[in-house]
Amino acid sequence: MAAKLKSGDKVVVLAGKDKGREGTITSINPKAGKAVVDGVNMAIRHTKQSQNDQGGRQPVAVPIQLSNLALVDSNGKATRVGFKVEDGKKVRFAKTTGDVI
């Protein structure tokens, strides 16, 4: 099945502690069905000091389930993603506005 969300897409969180927050997808793991969104679902990780880093408590974005994310359309609202064929290529489009993504 084709990926509805890709790296670099602007998304909004639909459920969970960060509901309503927006961010861009930095990485995606389709096998696990999760994505890392910049500034969303932050957790504190303790890192050891090294020559390059100070160490201590570092905020890190952890993966969030793809089903809890929705693409943001040109109006700034959450939308579903559809597929259509244009010029012999399969393209994604926003269901609310019809814009090709």
XYZ file of C-alpha atoms in Angstrom:
101
model
C 0.000 0.000 0.000
C 1.240 3.485 -0.815
C 2.393 5.722 2.021
C -0.128 8.415 2.904
C 2.368 10.330 5.050
C 5.975 10.924 4.065
C 9.049 12.511 5.579
C 8.825 16.302 5.397
C 5.009 16.478 5.543
C 3.383 18.956 7.919
C 1.013 17.069 10.218
C -1.306 17.654 13.174
C -1.711 15.262 16.125
C -5.260 13.873 16.454
C -5.006 12.020 19.778
C -2.852 11.799 22.880
C -1.153 14.281 25.192
C -0.063 16.496 22.266
C -3.493 16.642 20.593
C -3.786 19.669 18.293
C -0.045 20.347 18.025
C 1.570 20.634 14.595
C 4.997 19.670 13.316
C 6.889 18.178 10.391
C 7.768 14.516 10.041
C 11.525 14.021 10.403
C 11.638 10.237 9.996
C 9.174 7.432 9.417
C 9.119 3.684 10.111
C 6.367 2.108 7.981
C 6.990 -1.404 9.300
C 6.264 -0.302 12.888
C 3.620 2.209 11.758
C 5.301 5.083 13.579
C 6.826 8.453 12.759
C 9.007 10.988 14.560
C 7.472 14.474 14.444
C 9.582 17.527 15.276
C 8.552 19.055 18.629
C 5.797 16.518 19.345
C 5.777 13.628 21.844
C 8.916 14.830 23.602
C 10.595 12.684 26.265
C 13.574 13.327 28.539
C 16.623 11.158 27.932
C 19.654 11.171 30.218
C 22.937 11.249 28.314
C 26.431 10.703 29.578
C 28.961 13.495 29.173
C 31.457 13.114 26.334
C 34.140 15.240 24.711
C 31.571 16.762 22.360
C 28.417 16.952 24.521
C 27.747 18.368 27.959
C 25.425 15.500 28.854
C 22.507 15.633 31.299
C 18.772 15.687 30.629
C 18.061 16.082 26.907
C 14.555 16.432 25.379
C 14.146 14.002 22.468
C 11.210 13.470 20.093
C 10.050 9.845 20.292
C 7.950 8.022 17.652
C 4.184 8.477 17.520
C 1.624 6.151 15.908
C 0.736 7.064 12.288
C -2.980 6.641 13.026
C -2.744 9.598 15.440
C -1.465 11.945 12.710
C -3.281 13.785 9.924
C -1.877 15.835 7.072
C -2.355 19.632 7.209
C -3.886 21.068 4.012
C -3.386 24.531 2.507
C -6.110 25.955 4.800
C -4.237 24.769 7.904
C -6.794 22.083 8.807
C -6.405 18.321 9.178
C -7.307 16.353 6.071
C -7.372 12.820 4.780
C -5.108 11.754 1.929
C -6.324 10.326 -1.361
C -4.588 9.042 -4.481
C -5.284 9.754 -8.146
C -3.490 9.292 -11.449
C -2.239 12.403 -13.239
C -0.207 12.126 -16.443
C 0.369 8.417 -15.810
C 1.752 8.981 -12.288
C 0.110 8.193 -8.969
C -0.067 11.364 -6.842
C -1.355 12.191 -3.357
C -4.048 14.840 -2.861
C -5.843 16.438 0.074
C -9.435 15.238 0.288
C -10.761 18.540 1.692
C -9.288 20.919 -0.899
C -8.321 18.594 -3.734
C -4.821 20.077 -3.886
C -2.022 17.801 -5.050
C 0.528 17.337 -2.284
